[in-house]
Amino acid sequence: MASEAELKAAGEKYVPKDYDPTLYKIRHSLAHVLAQAVTERFPQAKPTIGPPVEFGFYYDFDLDVSPSDEDLGWITDRMRKIIRGKHAFKVREITSVEGKELFKEQPYKLELIEGLVNGQDEYGNSAPLADAPTLTVYQQDTFVDLCRGPHVDSTAALDPKGFKVTQVTGSYWRGDEKNKALKRFHATAWASEADLKAHLARVEEAAKRDHRKVGRELELFMNSPLLGAGFPILLPKGSTVRRILEQFITDYERAAGYQHVYSPDLAKRSLYEVSGHWEHYKDNMFPPMDLGEEELVLRPMNCPHHILIYQSRPRSYRDLPIRIAELGKMYRYERSGVVGGLSRVRCMTLNDAHLFVRPEQITEEFVGVLNLIKKAYADLGITEYSFRLSKRDPKNKVKYVDDDLMWKTSQQKLRDALQQAGVVYREAEDEAAFYGPKVDIEVKDVMGREETLSTIQLDPHLPKQFGLVYKDSDDTEKRPFMIHRGVISTMERMLAYLIELYAGAFPPWLAPVQVAIVPIADRHFDYAKQVAAQLLAKDFRVETDLGDKRMNAKIREFQLQKVPYILVVGDKEMEAGAVAIRLRTEENLGAKPVAEFVALLEKVVGSRALTLNP
Ligand code: TSB
Ligand code: ZN
């Protein structure tokens, strides 16, 4: 029999690899404390499982009543009291016979024991067992739970004010709706009250900035059950932002020697068989359309089309690098549970390009892309991002091309390029493309969740699949490398990110409406229209409110719509050829001649300033 210390140490291996072990133990221990309080409040409640999750934990009970706010208050108070009792978390090993006796009143625990003995984990999935399973129980105060740990040593390590029971929702035993319906108690839990408060503040801020909410309020995009999940429609205002972004990035690309193309979204399945997508990426593709004599697929990536362009004529070493760019539409079969809003969709337009390069050009081109990304981010006001070298999972021979040497060399090439560029980065396994390693640029949302925006990928594989060559200076045929890259990411994901970054208050160069004009009374309508025409002639995006609402209501509405500049015009302004300038921040710049306002706007928009009155 193992000692208590050995049993506790053995529990440590159950902390998931991306989880802070201290927080994991705190949350796991609080789950037991909650279960004690719940079963005291509701003696009929049958505990099932209660794991730590992102930001906290839950615990599922078979319980015939719906807990009221009063119940949750009682449970919270009771948990605090248990914590203050400084009870040790004691572990001991039991046999399955003992377990069945100990939990004879608890049908779910009995089922768990049964499963463990037969090589299943607590979710009912088969988990290969090295040897006979060690069953352990943890006890604090009067409460005993079947558990593999790990836990804090004592409730003294828990902050009685560091958690919050947030809600109770419905769930099912083993997540299967054919099984018994359960009550899931959710809680967020932290090391201290200060950490909890900071988290709750982040939750509130995230809700305010949520791009789905802001997108609705500002009429940027819409969804419809008739369209299905993952197929949002950009409304006129969202489309304006996208058009500006597209112009912005394609201008930079043309200056950097990219050539832009258009290619179709559908192709024969055989194109993707040659490329290897069919073998390695089929799970992310929509099923083919069967036309009898041929099958067509919606493209999940644009690379094969650009490869055909490369192949459309002989290439010499002098032609390289060739940089083919496209705002390419692609379709991915994302699982319906993960699509939502704009950040993960099923039909997307990627700011894509494929660079065909000689081996000795890889680093220079890589650095060129990196600089383009940095420049674009600076203009967009994206200041916090990190670099990830995304490698394959060497054990997975299905998801990734099976060629050890290829992976080793190309991963090293990316490391060298990153180092030459002086970039700080981390490495992560099982994040590569099937054809090669990537450098992904990651941003975080308010909740600290990471997401990939830009990507630079080194690919020796697709050139081989298509037999790409160029004639070298010594007249021999050589194989080019491909660099796949997206700077803006997909237009959808970038829009989602920018909406949240700015909480809808875009910098003027990106704002769908840059200027709003509010005439004070009917007699100022003509002057308002005249000012609007002047601004339109300068290519600014203007909206004039000729409705019959009061001036203050109109101003308020434009501020809510996050229009950067609101121009109020009345008698005085009309006489002087002026406008009274208000900002969406409620700051007042006073009356200025129209020409002066135009100059301000030209400066702000032309320089892509991030403030309204620099
Ligand atoms: C860069 N063939 C390459 C291309 O040449 C490619 O498609 N790479 S990718 O698969 O990594 O996708 C590029 C970028 O698209 C990702 O970095 C991510 O920012 C974005 N993206 C991927 N899937 C989705 C999705 N479902 N919804 C929105 N954006 C997505
Ligand atoms: Zn590609």
XYZ file of C-alpha atoms and ligand atoms in Angstrom:
645
model
C 0.000 0.000 0.000
C 1.290 3.418 -0.944
C 1.791 6.061 1.730
C -0.352 9.171 1.861
C 2.544 11.267 0.549
C 3.025 8.859 -2.371
C -0.675 8.897 -3.185
C -0.709 12.703 -3.149
C 2.362 12.865 -5.361
C 0.758 10.403 -7.790
C -2.226 12.736 -8.142
C -0.028 15.524 -9.530
C 0.174 13.868 -12.927
C -3.516 14.519 -13.511
C -2.992 18.266 -13.841
C -3.508 19.021 -17.567
C -0.378 20.332 -19.225
C -1.668 23.843 -19.893
C -3.172 24.285 -16.428
C -1.542 26.154 -13.536
C -1.122 23.346 -10.943
C -1.802 25.609 -7.959
C -5.070 26.841 -9.422
C -5.980 23.325 -10.467
C -5.627 22.080 -6.890
C -7.496 25.047 -5.460
C -10.408 24.521 -7.855
C -10.476 20.792 -7.452
C -10.481 21.147 -3.660
C -13.222 23.768 -3.752
C -15.306 21.365 -5.828
C -15.194 18.925 -2.903
C -16.060 21.681 -0.457
C -19.006 22.645 -2.647
C -20.144 19.023 -2.827
C -20.069 18.845 0.960
C -22.189 21.989 1.267
C -24.626 20.895 -1.452
C -25.172 17.473 0.095
C -25.703 19.103 3.485
C -28.305 21.445 2.013
C -29.895 18.724 -0.089
C -29.288 15.348 1.592
C -31.029 13.630 -1.316
C -28.488 15.034 -3.855
C -26.313 12.350 -5.451
C -22.850 13.665 -6.380
C -21.454 12.632 -9.777
C -18.298 14.379 -10.989
C -16.826 17.829 -10.397
C -13.724 18.741 -12.384
C -11.785 22.015 -12.638
C -12.489 23.911 -15.861
C -11.230 27.171 -17.371
C -11.603 29.887 -14.681
C -13.179 27.588 -12.073
C -14.951 24.286 -11.668
C -18.335 22.654 -11.795
C -19.967 19.810 -9.927
C -22.884 17.761 -11.267
C -25.526 16.310 -8.958
C -28.559 14.199 -9.475
C -30.953 16.515 -7.685
C -34.732 16.742 -7.911
C -35.078 20.437 -6.969
C -33.920 23.626 -8.643
C -31.775 25.502 -6.131
C -32.934 29.056 -5.389
C -30.725 32.094 -4.862
C -31.260 31.535 -1.177
C -29.934 27.994 -1.488
C -26.859 29.241 -3.345
C -26.309 31.871 -0.649
C -26.535 29.198 2.028
C -24.150 26.939 0.130
C -21.646 29.765 -0.308
C -21.751 30.663 3.409
C -21.397 27.037 4.356
C -18.417 26.600 2.011
C -16.708 29.571 3.660
C -17.285 28.068 7.049
C -15.871 24.710 5.975
C -12.814 26.477 4.534
C -12.260 28.412 7.760
C -12.346 25.101 9.651
C -8.843 24.373 8.276
C -9.597 20.743 7.458
C -6.874 18.591 5.972
C -7.470 16.833 2.634
C -6.667 13.267 3.639
C -6.143 10.617 1.006
C -6.252 6.870 1.345
C -6.265 3.916 -0.938
C -9.289 1.628 -1.009
C -10.140 -1.635 -2.686
C -13.101 -1.800 -5.017
C -14.917 -3.900 -2.413
C -14.398 -1.165 0.184
C -15.417 1.425 -2.383
C -18.660 -0.346 -3.138
C -19.445 -0.443 0.569
C -18.397 3.149 1.203
C -20.480 4.533 -1.684
C -23.384 2.136 -1.496
C -25.834 5.047 -1.263
C -24.223 6.792 -4.221
C -25.156 5.119 -7.511
C -22.974 7.371 -9.688
C -19.864 6.741 -7.618
C -20.583 3.031 -7.841
C -20.761 3.316 -11.603
C -17.487 5.225 -11.605
C -15.804 2.532 -9.515
C -17.170 -0.103 -11.863
C -15.790 1.822 -14.836
C -12.377 2.398 -13.234
C -12.041 -1.264 -12.455
C -12.880 -2.000 -16.096
C -10.452 0.537 -17.488
C -12.643 3.579 -18.062
C -12.011 7.123 -16.978
C -14.627 9.179 -15.153
C -16.229 10.284 -18.413
C -16.867 6.700 -19.430
C -14.110 6.707 -22.070
C -11.812 3.754 -22.104
C -8.504 4.612 -20.550
C -5.768 2.022 -20.943
C -4.589 0.868 -17.555
C -0.989 -0.003 -16.851
C -1.920 -2.277 -13.968
C -4.744 -2.750 -11.528
C -6.220 0.703 -10.823
C -5.479 2.383 -7.534
C -8.739 3.674 -6.127
C -8.328 6.592 -3.767
C -10.684 8.637 -1.662
C -10.079 12.135 -0.411
C -11.711 13.392 2.740
C -12.063 16.871 4.198
C -14.117 17.421 7.337
C -17.064 14.991 7.092
C -17.095 14.641 3.323
C -15.525 11.725 1.455
C -15.216 11.611 -2.317
C -13.875 9.086 -4.762
C -11.019 11.047 -6.302
C -7.568 10.713 -7.811
C -6.501 14.237 -6.737
C -4.516 16.337 -6.661
C -5.675 18.625 -3.872
C -4.322 21.343 -1.623
C -3.109 19.998 1.740
C -5.821 21.658 3.749
C -8.753 24.019 3.337
C -6.451 26.534 5.053
C -4.866 26.959 1.606
C -8.176 28.207 0.184
C -9.368 31.806 0.300
C -12.944 31.793 1.676
C -13.613 34.870 -0.492
C -11.727 33.618 -3.543
C -14.635 31.872 -5.243
C -18.125 32.588 -6.488
C -20.912 30.110 -7.203
C -22.187 31.641 -10.419
C -25.138 29.567 -11.581
C -26.847 26.210 -11.786
C -27.617 24.799 -15.237
C -28.828 21.492 -16.607
C -26.517 18.713 -17.750
C -26.620 14.959 -18.327
C -24.800 12.064 -16.769
C -21.751 11.470 -18.959
C -22.867 14.337 -21.194
C -25.412 12.141 -22.945
C -28.962 13.436 -23.181
C -30.274 9.899 -23.159
C -29.010 9.643 -19.574
C -30.346 11.101 -16.350
C -30.679 14.901 -16.278
C -28.397 16.478 -13.673
C -27.942 19.873 -12.029
C -24.590 21.495 -12.721
C -23.293 23.935 -10.093
C -20.825 26.339 -11.713
C -18.261 28.341 -9.805
C -15.333 30.535 -10.654
C -12.434 30.160 -8.263
C -9.121 31.888 -7.716
C -6.198 31.974 -5.332
C -7.411 35.164 -3.662
C -10.333 37.536 -3.423
C -8.339 40.107 -5.414
C -7.848 37.605 -8.239
C -11.549 36.772 -8.187
C -12.471 40.447 -8.403
C -10.056 40.983 -11.287
C -11.614 38.032 -13.093
C -15.167 39.292 -12.567
C -14.109 42.687 -13.904
C -12.650 40.985 -17.005
C -15.878 39.069 -17.519
C -17.833 42.306 -17.395
C -15.434 44.038 -19.790
C -15.484 41.069 -22.181
C -19.284 41.104 -22.244
C -19.241 44.799 -23.148
C -16.765 44.241 -25.972
C -18.135 40.927 -27.208
C -18.067 41.335 -30.982
C -21.382 39.509 -31.363
C -23.091 42.060 -29.133
C -21.264 45.084 -30.580
C -21.755 43.729 -34.103
C -25.487 43.690 -33.538
C -25.650 47.120 -31.915
C -23.548 48.784 -34.592
C -25.192 46.828 -37.429
C -21.923 45.354 -38.631
C -23.046 41.789 -39.313
C -25.922 39.384 -38.819
C -26.639 35.704 -38.497
C -29.760 33.803 -39.324
C -30.939 30.307 -38.481
C -31.809 29.931 -42.158
C -28.172 30.478 -43.106
C -26.858 28.070 -40.537
C -24.031 28.409 -38.031
C -20.765 29.831 -39.252
C -22.162 31.755 -42.222
C -22.502 35.362 -41.048
C -23.521 38.124 -43.433
C -21.664 41.426 -43.318
C -24.129 44.298 -43.284
C -23.260 47.540 -45.137
C -21.320 48.990 -42.194
C -19.316 45.825 -41.558
C -18.693 45.587 -45.289
C -17.288 49.104 -45.300
C -14.766 48.219 -42.605
C -13.807 45.112 -44.535
C -13.395 47.024 -47.799
C -11.062 49.527 -46.077
C -9.034 46.675 -44.592
C -8.777 44.965 -47.958
C -7.603 48.137 -49.670
C -5.139 48.799 -46.914
C -3.471 45.399 -47.040
C -3.482 44.958 -50.811
C -1.830 48.381 -51.210
C 0.944 47.298 -48.858
C 1.274 44.010 -50.697
C 1.566 45.627 -54.124
C 4.304 47.857 -52.753
C 6.062 44.731 -51.454
C 6.045 43.004 -54.844
C 2.974 40.804 -54.545
C 0.807 40.055 -57.577
C -2.924 39.733 -56.929
C -5.130 37.145 -58.575
C -8.685 35.829 -58.535
C -9.440 32.113 -58.569
C -12.597 30.029 -58.116
C -13.839 28.590 -54.814
C -14.658 25.199 -56.321
C -12.361 22.676 -57.905
C -12.223 19.042 -58.842
C -11.546 16.741 -55.970
C -8.444 15.508 -57.780
C -6.724 18.877 -57.267
C -6.880 18.257 -53.531
C -5.829 14.665 -53.942
C -2.630 15.800 -55.622
C -1.987 18.445 -52.975
C -2.541 16.013 -50.112
C -5.437 17.939 -48.600
C -7.677 14.995 -49.336
C -5.439 12.681 -47.372
C -4.577 14.970 -44.456
C -7.254 17.640 -44.306
C -10.451 15.903 -45.374
C -12.041 16.194 -41.922
C -11.984 19.973 -42.311
C -13.589 19.900 -45.758
C -17.244 19.816 -46.716
C -18.247 16.600 -48.442
C -17.739 16.611 -52.210
C -20.527 17.377 -54.664
C -21.110 14.357 -56.805
C -21.833 15.333 -60.414
C -21.748 11.818 -61.791
C -18.633 11.870 -63.965
C -16.736 14.111 -61.548
C -16.671 15.325 -57.972
C -16.243 18.938 -56.986
C -15.103 20.265 -53.636
C -15.305 23.641 -51.943
C -11.742 24.666 -51.364
C -10.517 24.671 -47.760
C -7.345 26.511 -48.835
C -6.161 28.523 -51.796
C -2.666 27.069 -52.167
C -3.356 24.577 -54.983
C -4.821 27.308 -57.199
C -1.749 29.473 -56.730
C 0.474 26.519 -57.458
C -1.275 26.100 -60.802
C -0.484 29.734 -61.548
C 3.182 29.089 -60.817
C 3.038 26.073 -63.094
C 1.320 27.913 -65.919
C 4.697 28.741 -67.507
C 8.350 27.811 -67.126
C 10.122 29.646 -64.308
C 13.735 30.663 -64.052
C 15.776 31.412 -60.933
C 15.620 35.059 -62.000
C 11.814 35.075 -61.640
C 11.952 34.039 -58.000
C 10.634 34.968 -55.512
C 7.166 34.965 -57.032
C 4.517 36.254 -54.658
C 0.934 35.351 -55.592
C -1.717 36.999 -53.417
C -5.473 36.706 -53.225
C -8.303 37.660 -50.933
C -9.291 34.049 -51.277
C -12.572 32.633 -50.162
C -12.377 29.237 -48.522
C -14.704 26.838 -46.749
C -13.980 24.738 -43.715
C -16.126 22.204 -42.021
C -15.742 23.560 -38.491
C -17.816 21.622 -35.940
C -21.056 23.443 -35.255
C -20.267 23.742 -31.532
C -17.186 25.895 -32.133
C -18.462 28.393 -34.701
C -19.879 31.668 -33.492
C -19.839 35.302 -34.459
C -17.008 36.110 -36.837
C -13.917 34.660 -35.216
C -14.507 31.063 -36.276
C -16.653 30.650 -39.346
C -17.233 28.107 -42.091
C -16.938 30.426 -45.074
C -14.080 32.891 -44.856
C -11.887 35.165 -46.915
C -8.203 34.910 -46.195
C -5.691 37.640 -46.895
C -3.626 34.913 -48.468
C -0.390 34.706 -50.403
C 1.997 32.025 -51.533
C 5.625 32.869 -52.078
C 7.626 30.600 -54.349
C 11.244 30.972 -53.342
C 14.686 29.529 -53.886
C 16.073 27.785 -50.792
C 18.534 30.613 -50.131
C 15.698 33.177 -50.233
C 13.658 31.644 -47.413
C 15.029 33.765 -44.585
C 14.864 37.056 -46.444
C 11.302 36.443 -47.585
C 10.283 35.253 -44.142
C 11.672 38.443 -42.617
C 9.903 40.467 -45.306
C 6.567 38.962 -44.288
C 7.358 39.538 -40.643
C 8.000 43.206 -41.313
C 4.777 43.497 -43.275
C 2.883 42.030 -40.337
C 4.532 44.420 -37.890
C 3.748 47.402 -40.093
C 0.118 46.361 -40.566
C -0.353 45.734 -36.835
C 1.065 49.157 -35.983
C -1.466 50.816 -38.297
C -4.303 48.734 -36.924
C -3.321 49.584 -33.351
C -2.540 45.953 -32.476
C 0.269 46.244 -29.979
C 0.102 43.058 -27.925
C 0.973 39.870 -29.731
C 3.304 36.939 -29.402
C 5.012 34.491 -31.722
C 4.547 30.746 -31.678
C 6.603 28.256 -33.637
C 3.944 25.655 -34.423
C 5.386 22.187 -34.902
C 3.844 18.891 -35.842
C 3.007 16.140 -33.374
C 5.664 13.582 -34.334
C 3.385 10.743 -33.257
C 0.531 11.746 -35.567
C 1.290 10.328 -39.011
C -2.194 10.951 -40.372
C -2.626 14.642 -39.643
C 0.909 15.492 -40.761
C 2.914 14.443 -43.798
C 5.066 11.536 -42.736
C 8.622 12.676 -43.451
C 10.809 13.059 -40.353
C 13.725 14.698 -42.106
C 11.501 17.235 -43.847
C 9.992 18.310 -40.521
C 13.313 18.463 -38.750
C 14.915 20.671 -41.399
C 12.005 22.984 -41.970
C 11.350 23.483 -38.259
C 15.026 24.366 -37.878
C 14.846 26.780 -40.852
C 12.009 28.636 -39.142
C 13.954 28.788 -35.880
C 16.917 30.267 -37.739
C 14.711 32.824 -39.466
C 13.073 33.818 -36.176
C 16.437 34.186 -34.551
C 17.802 36.302 -37.388
C 14.764 38.520 -37.120
C 15.413 38.841 -33.372
C 11.955 37.578 -32.501
C 11.138 36.129 -29.082
C 8.960 33.058 -29.520
C 7.737 29.870 -27.912
C 7.378 26.452 -29.474
C 4.227 24.337 -29.494
C 3.597 20.822 -30.747
C 0.628 19.676 -32.799
C -0.099 23.140 -34.184
C 1.580 22.895 -37.604
C -0.079 22.761 -41.025
C -0.137 19.260 -42.488
C 2.481 20.302 -45.056
C 4.922 22.125 -42.799
C 5.693 24.140 -39.660
C 4.329 27.639 -39.063
C 5.073 30.785 -37.172
C 1.736 31.916 -35.795
C 1.114 35.344 -34.388
C -1.154 35.099 -31.383
C -3.309 37.741 -29.785
C -5.297 37.546 -26.564
C -8.821 38.673 -25.866
C -9.938 40.352 -22.636
C -10.343 36.933 -20.994
C -6.793 36.021 -21.907
C -7.848 33.479 -24.524
C -5.328 33.145 -27.335
C -6.136 33.153 -31.005
C -4.023 33.060 -34.152
C -4.244 36.052 -36.445
C -1.289 36.047 -38.808
C 0.652 33.020 -39.936
C 3.848 32.353 -41.906
C 4.345 28.772 -43.020
C 7.264 26.993 -44.616
C 6.258 24.258 -47.018
C 8.603 21.906 -48.829
C 5.777 19.428 -49.410
C 3.270 20.921 -51.860
C 6.024 21.875 -54.361
C 7.003 18.214 -54.351
C 3.418 17.010 -54.759
C 2.963 19.158 -57.863
C 6.492 18.633 -59.150
C 7.275 22.363 -59.145
C 10.615 23.397 -60.622
C 12.607 26.388 -61.777
C 15.636 26.514 -64.001
C 18.673 27.482 -61.949
C 21.656 29.557 -63.113
C 23.552 26.365 -63.969
C 20.631 25.270 -66.175
C 19.604 22.463 -63.824
C 16.051 22.074 -62.546
C 15.565 22.910 -58.900
C 12.576 22.678 -56.608
C 11.285 25.900 -55.043
C 10.043 26.178 -51.464
C 6.657 27.663 -50.729
C 5.888 30.159 -47.994
C 2.187 30.393 -47.176
C 1.238 33.517 -45.290
C -1.736 35.474 -44.058
C -1.143 38.962 -42.656
C -4.626 40.230 -41.838
C -5.751 36.638 -41.184
C -9.255 36.015 -42.486
C -11.261 39.180 -42.894
C -13.802 37.640 -40.523
C -11.392 36.911 -37.701
C -9.649 40.267 -38.010
C -12.991 42.073 -37.912
C -13.988 40.160 -34.783
C -10.679 41.018 -33.179
C -10.783 44.713 -34.080
C -14.385 45.079 -32.918
C -13.368 43.757 -29.497
C -10.070 45.653 -29.387
C -11.908 48.938 -29.932
C -15.253 47.944 -28.401
C -16.705 49.167 -31.704
C -15.051 52.610 -31.508
C -12.834 52.162 -34.569
C -10.105 54.665 -35.330
C -11.402 57.168 -37.925
C -9.656 55.584 -40.919
C -11.550 52.324 -40.233
C -14.851 53.684 -38.917
C -17.814 52.779 -41.154
C -19.228 56.255 -40.616
C -16.565 58.853 -39.930
C -18.685 61.970 -39.631
C -22.278 62.546 -38.541
C -24.063 65.793 -39.187
C -26.810 67.027 -36.904
C -28.815 70.083 -38.024
C -30.436 71.835 -35.057
C -33.694 72.759 -36.859
C -35.359 72.257 -40.251
C -33.979 75.547 -41.534
C -30.444 74.116 -41.207
C -31.122 71.056 -43.379
C -29.816 72.596 -46.596
C -26.634 73.756 -44.948
C -26.184 70.312 -43.375
C -26.545 68.693 -46.801
C -24.058 71.147 -48.242
C -21.464 70.271 -45.582
C -22.127 66.571 -46.161
C -21.570 67.005 -49.909
C -18.254 68.713 -49.264
C -17.076 65.846 -47.099
C -18.357 63.216 -49.516
C -16.448 64.904 -52.314
C -13.312 64.330 -50.244
C -14.242 60.642 -49.988
C -15.169 60.725 -46.314
C -17.993 58.566 -45.009
C -20.783 60.799 -43.801
C -24.274 60.384 -42.411
C -26.726 63.246 -41.943
C -29.697 62.956 -39.603
C -32.637 64.852 -41.143
C -35.140 63.141 -38.835
C -37.405 64.983 -36.442
C -35.789 63.898 -33.168
C -34.318 66.511 -30.842
C -30.720 67.541 -31.390
C -29.499 65.952 -28.162
C -31.173 62.650 -28.965
C -29.488 62.625 -32.377
C -26.079 63.381 -30.878
C -26.560 60.687 -28.284
C -27.516 58.131 -30.964
C -24.395 58.889 -33.037
C -22.256 58.609 -29.928
C -23.748 55.197 -29.223
C -22.975 54.273 -32.822
C -19.357 55.288 -32.054
C -19.191 57.800 -34.913
C -15.886 59.603 -34.269
C -16.950 63.138 -35.259
C -20.393 64.654 -34.799
C -20.930 68.044 -36.433
C -23.756 70.169 -35.088
C -24.986 72.973 -37.346
C -27.316 75.814 -36.389
C -27.722 79.517 -37.181
C -24.276 80.567 -36.003
C -22.473 77.810 -37.901
C -24.518 78.453 -41.044
C -23.635 82.121 -41.037
C -19.944 81.507 -40.440
C -19.561 78.500 -42.812
C -18.584 76.520 -39.760
C -19.402 73.337 -37.848
C -19.528 72.701 -34.089
C -17.376 69.609 -33.569
C -18.184 67.015 -30.938
C -16.320 63.777 -30.501
C -17.862 60.419 -29.638
C -15.932 60.660 -26.379
C -18.201 63.628 -25.551
C -15.276 65.999 -25.852
C -16.191 69.280 -27.517
C -13.812 70.926 -29.997
C -16.044 73.990 -30.496
C -16.989 75.683 -33.778
C -14.462 75.578 -36.631
C -14.643 76.578 -40.294
C -15.546 73.599 -42.482
C -12.148 73.797 -44.199
C -10.408 73.468 -40.861
C -12.403 70.356 -39.985
C -11.627 68.859 -43.393
C -7.928 69.472 -42.759
C -8.158 67.746 -39.370
C -9.925 64.762 -40.887
C -7.458 64.510 -43.767
C -4.616 64.483 -41.290
C -6.198 61.906 -38.974
C -7.386 59.545 -41.697
C -4.343 60.000 -43.921
C -1.959 59.128 -41.106
C -4.222 56.348 -39.786
C -4.094 58.054 -36.402
C -5.530 56.067 -33.520
C -6.831 59.167 -31.724
C -9.439 61.694 -32.849
C -7.614 64.958 -32.198
C -3.883 64.322 -32.297
C -1.834 31.007 -45.105
N -2.777 27.708 -46.687
C -2.550 28.623 -45.599
C -2.481 30.044 -46.132
O -1.718 30.102 -47.306
C -3.688 28.474 -44.586
O -4.832 28.339 -44.969
N -3.346 28.542 -43.294
S -4.327 28.378 -42.059
O -5.063 27.168 -42.182
O -3.526 28.515 -40.881
O -5.359 29.542 -42.079
C -4.907 30.877 -42.125
C -5.559 31.732 -41.075
O -6.979 31.714 -41.222
C -5.367 31.257 -39.643
O -4.126 31.692 -39.155
C -6.531 31.920 -38.915
O -6.178 33.231 -38.522
C -7.605 31.983 -39.979
N -8.672 30.968 -39.798
C -8.504 29.630 -39.839
N -9.683 29.005 -39.634
C -10.616 29.974 -39.488
C -12.031 29.968 -39.260
N -12.706 28.839 -39.157
N -12.669 31.157 -39.158
C -11.982 32.312 -39.268
N -10.669 32.370 -39.481
C -9.987 31.227 -39.595
Zn -1.640 28.135 -48.379
